[in-house]
Amino acid sequence: MGKQVLLVGATGLVGQGVLQVLLEASDITGVTVLVRRPYTAPHPKVRVLQVPGFTQEALGRLDLHGHDACLYCAGPLPLGMTEAAYREATVATLARVVEAYAAANPGGFVAYVSGMGADAGSRVMPLRVKGEAEAVLARSGLAYTCLRPGIVRPIRGVRSPHPLRRVLYWLGSPVLALAQHGLPRLMTSTRAVGECMLRLLRMDGPKPAVIENADIH
């Protein structure tokens, strides 16, 4: 039997790479993409669920039954955000999605793209908030894994949704390619994150609670 996957953040840099891997996998029979903006399904295996926002009310109206896993790749860059705003977009939004998913799939699994250095006790705001988000999963009652990538290099046609970052990635592409091979503890790629998530989906038995950047490969 193939697996059904709920993917959150499919339009982002990491989410694009994860979706590519899922669509190429013969044992993934369906991918439900949860979005807030109009999105055109790129493949027959993809089903789109659009909500006006990831509120408890909007998520509660969705039928999320039958998904073997929720792959959560969403999250804003903290640049220019207050800690309260970043916590709402990172911790609170994750908590609402996980709550809705768990209610429909109490035996399900969540893979969350966190970040290198995530620690709820950190003095660095983004790392502290990411650590708080990881704690949401620890309290969820679901099986879960937090992936902690460092710098993620877009490959195989993946493009950042942010115009300025697209230009920076394009200009730095040769350097990033060399750095990924030379700095495996600090850098990874969109493809590697997707393949790591696919391995987790195929894994029988207990899954690791945390996977650091070097082990994503």
Coordinates of C-alpha atoms in Angstrom, one line a residue:
M1 CA 0.0 0.0 0.0
G2 CA 1.3 3.4 -0.9
K3 CA 1.5 6.3 1.5
Q4 CA -0.6 9.5 1.7
V5 CA 1.3 12.6 2.8
L6 CA 0.2 16.0 3.9
L7 CA 2.7 18.7 2.9
V8 CA 2.8 22.1 4.4
G9 CA 5.0 24.8 2.8
A10 CA 5.1 23.4 -0.7
T11 CA 5.7 26.8 -2.3
G12 CA 8.8 27.5 -0.1
L13 CA 12.4 26.7 -0.9
V14 CA 12.6 23.5 1.1
G15 CA 9.0 22.5 0.4
Q16 CA 9.6 22.6 -3.4
G17 CA 12.5 20.2 -3.0
V18 CA 10.5 17.8 -0.8
L19 CA 7.6 17.8 -3.2
Q20 CA 9.9 16.9 -6.1
V21 CA 11.2 13.8 -4.2
L22 CA 7.7 12.7 -3.2
L23 CA 6.4 12.9 -6.7
E24 CA 9.2 10.7 -8.0
A25 CA 8.6 8.0 -5.3
S26 CA 6.4 5.2 -6.5
D27 CA 5.4 4.3 -2.9
I28 CA 4.0 7.8 -2.3
T29 CA 0.5 7.5 -3.9
G30 CA -0.8 10.9 -2.9
V31 CA 0.3 14.3 -1.7
T32 CA -2.1 16.8 -0.2
V33 CA -0.7 20.3 -0.3
L34 CA -2.0 22.6 2.3
V35 CA -1.8 26.3 1.2
R36 CA -3.1 29.7 1.9
R37 CA -2.8 31.1 -1.6
P38 CA -4.0 29.8 -5.0
Y39 CA -1.8 26.9 -6.1
T40 CA -1.9 24.8 -9.2
A41 CA -1.3 21.1 -8.7
P42 CA 1.8 20.2 -10.7
H43 CA 1.1 16.5 -10.8
P44 CA -1.9 14.0 -10.8
K45 CA -0.7 12.8 -7.4
V46 CA -1.2 16.2 -5.9
R47 CA -4.4 17.4 -4.2
V48 CA -4.7 21.0 -3.1
L49 CA -6.4 22.2 0.1
Q50 CA -6.6 26.0 0.3
V51 CA -7.6 27.8 3.5
P52 CA -7.6 31.6 4.0
G53 CA -5.3 31.2 7.0
F54 CA -3.9 28.5 9.3
T55 CA -6.4 29.4 12.0
Q56 CA -8.0 26.8 14.3
E57 CA -11.4 27.4 12.8
A58 CA -10.2 27.0 9.2
L59 CA -8.1 24.0 9.9
G60 CA -10.9 22.4 11.9
R61 CA -13.2 22.4 8.8
L62 CA -10.7 20.3 6.7
D63 CA -10.9 16.6 6.3
L64 CA -7.3 15.5 7.0
H65 CA -8.1 11.8 7.7
G66 CA -6.0 9.1 6.0
H67 CA -2.6 10.9 5.9
D68 CA 0.3 8.7 7.0
A69 CA 2.5 11.7 7.6
C70 CA 2.6 15.5 7.8
L71 CA 5.7 17.1 6.4
Y72 CA 5.9 20.6 7.7
C73 CA 8.3 22.8 5.7
A74 CA 6.7 26.2 6.2
G75 CA 8.1 29.1 8.2
P76 CA 9.1 32.7 7.5
L77 CA 12.6 34.2 7.7
P78 CA 12.9 36.1 10.9
L79 CA 14.4 39.2 9.2
G80 CA 12.6 42.3 10.3
M81 CA 10.2 40.4 12.5
T82 CA 9.6 41.0 16.2
E83 CA 9.9 38.0 18.5
A84 CA 6.2 37.9 19.1
A85 CA 5.4 37.9 15.4
Y86 CA 8.0 35.3 14.6
R87 CA 6.7 33.1 17.4
E88 CA 3.1 33.4 16.1
A89 CA 4.2 32.5 12.6
T90 CA 6.5 29.7 13.7
V91 CA 5.3 28.1 17.0
A92 CA 1.6 28.9 17.1
T93 CA 1.0 28.1 13.4
L94 CA 2.8 24.8 13.7
A95 CA 0.8 24.0 16.9
R96 CA -2.6 24.6 15.1
V97 CA -1.6 22.5 12.1
V98 CA -0.3 19.6 14.2
E99 CA -3.4 19.7 16.4
A100 CA -5.7 19.4 13.4
Y101 CA -3.5 16.7 11.9
A102 CA -3.4 14.7 15.1
A103 CA -7.1 14.9 15.6
A104 CA -7.6 13.2 12.2
N105 CA -4.6 10.9 12.4
P106 CA -3.8 10.0 16.0
G107 CA -1.3 7.4 14.8
G108 CA 0.4 9.7 12.3
F109 CA 3.9 11.0 12.0
V110 CA 5.2 14.6 11.7
A111 CA 8.5 15.7 10.2
Y112 CA 9.3 19.3 10.9
V113 CA 12.0 21.4 9.2
S114 CA 13.5 23.3 12.1
G115 CA 17.0 24.8 12.0
M116 CA 20.5 24.3 13.0
G117 CA 21.1 25.3 16.6
A118 CA 17.4 25.2 17.6
D119 CA 17.2 25.4 21.4
A120 CA 14.4 26.8 23.5
G121 CA 17.0 28.1 26.0
S122 CA 19.1 29.9 23.4
R123 CA 19.8 33.6 23.7
V124 CA 19.4 34.0 20.0
M125 CA 15.8 34.8 19.2
P126 CA 15.3 32.6 16.0
L127 CA 17.0 29.6 17.6
R128 CA 15.0 30.0 20.8
V129 CA 11.7 30.2 18.8
K130 CA 12.6 27.2 16.7
G131 CA 13.4 25.3 19.9
E132 CA 9.9 26.2 21.2
A133 CA 8.4 24.9 18.0
E134 CA 10.2 21.6 18.4
A135 CA 8.7 21.4 21.9
V136 CA 5.2 21.6 20.3
L137 CA 5.9 18.2 18.7
A138 CA 7.3 16.7 21.8
R139 CA 3.9 17.5 23.5
S140 CA 1.8 16.4 20.6
G141 CA 1.6 12.7 21.4
L142 CA 2.6 11.9 17.8
A143 CA 5.7 10.3 16.4
Y144 CA 7.9 13.0 15.1
T145 CA 11.3 14.0 13.8
C146 CA 12.8 17.5 13.7
L147 CA 15.3 18.1 10.9
R148 CA 17.9 20.8 11.6
P149 CA 19.4 21.9 8.3
G150 CA 21.9 24.7 8.2
I151 CA 22.2 26.6 4.9
V152 CA 20.0 24.9 2.3
R153 CA 21.1 25.1 -1.3
P154 CA 18.4 25.1 -4.0
I155 CA 19.0 22.6 -6.8
R156 CA 17.1 20.9 -9.7
G157 CA 15.0 23.9 -10.6
V158 CA 14.0 24.9 -7.1
R159 CA 13.6 28.6 -6.8
S160 CA 13.3 30.8 -3.7
P161 CA 9.9 32.6 -3.6
H162 CA 11.7 35.8 -2.6
P163 CA 13.1 37.7 -5.6
L164 CA 16.2 39.0 -3.8
R165 CA 17.1 35.6 -2.5
R166 CA 16.7 34.1 -6.0
V167 CA 19.3 36.5 -7.3
L168 CA 21.7 35.8 -4.4
Y169 CA 21.4 32.1 -4.8
W170 CA 22.0 32.4 -8.6
L171 CA 25.1 34.6 -8.0
G172 CA 26.5 32.3 -5.3
S173 CA 25.6 29.0 -7.0
P174 CA 29.2 27.9 -7.8
V175 CA 30.4 28.7 -4.3
L176 CA 27.5 27.1 -2.6
A177 CA 28.0 23.9 -4.7
L178 CA 31.6 23.7 -3.5
A179 CA 30.7 24.6 0.1
Q180 CA 28.1 21.9 0.3
H181 CA 30.7 19.2 -0.3
G182 CA 33.3 20.8 1.9
L183 CA 31.1 21.8 4.8
P184 CA 28.6 18.9 5.3
R185 CA 27.9 20.0 8.9
L186 CA 26.8 23.4 7.8
M187 CA 25.2 23.0 4.4
T188 CA 22.8 20.8 2.6
S189 CA 20.4 20.9 -0.4
T190 CA 16.7 20.9 -1.1
R191 CA 17.1 17.5 -2.6
A192 CA 18.9 16.1 0.4
V193 CA 16.2 17.3 2.8
G194 CA 13.5 15.7 0.6
E195 CA 15.3 12.4 0.4
C196 CA 15.9 12.4 4.1
M197 CA 12.1 12.9 4.7
L198 CA 11.4 10.1 2.3
R199 CA 13.7 7.7 4.2
L200 CA 11.9 8.6 7.4
L201 CA 8.5 7.8 5.7
R202 CA 9.9 4.4 4.7
M203 CA 11.4 3.6 8.1
D204 CA 9.8 0.9 10.2
G205 CA 9.8 1.3 14.0
P206 CA 10.9 4.3 16.1
K207 CA 12.3 7.3 14.3
P208 CA 14.9 9.7 15.6
A209 CA 13.6 12.8 17.4
V210 CA 16.2 15.0 15.8
I211 CA 18.4 14.8 12.7
E212 CA 21.2 17.4 12.5
N213 CA 22.5 18.8 9.2
A214 CA 25.4 16.4 8.7
D215 CA 23.0 13.4 9.1
I216 CA 20.4 14.7 6.6
H217 CA 22.7 13.4 3.9

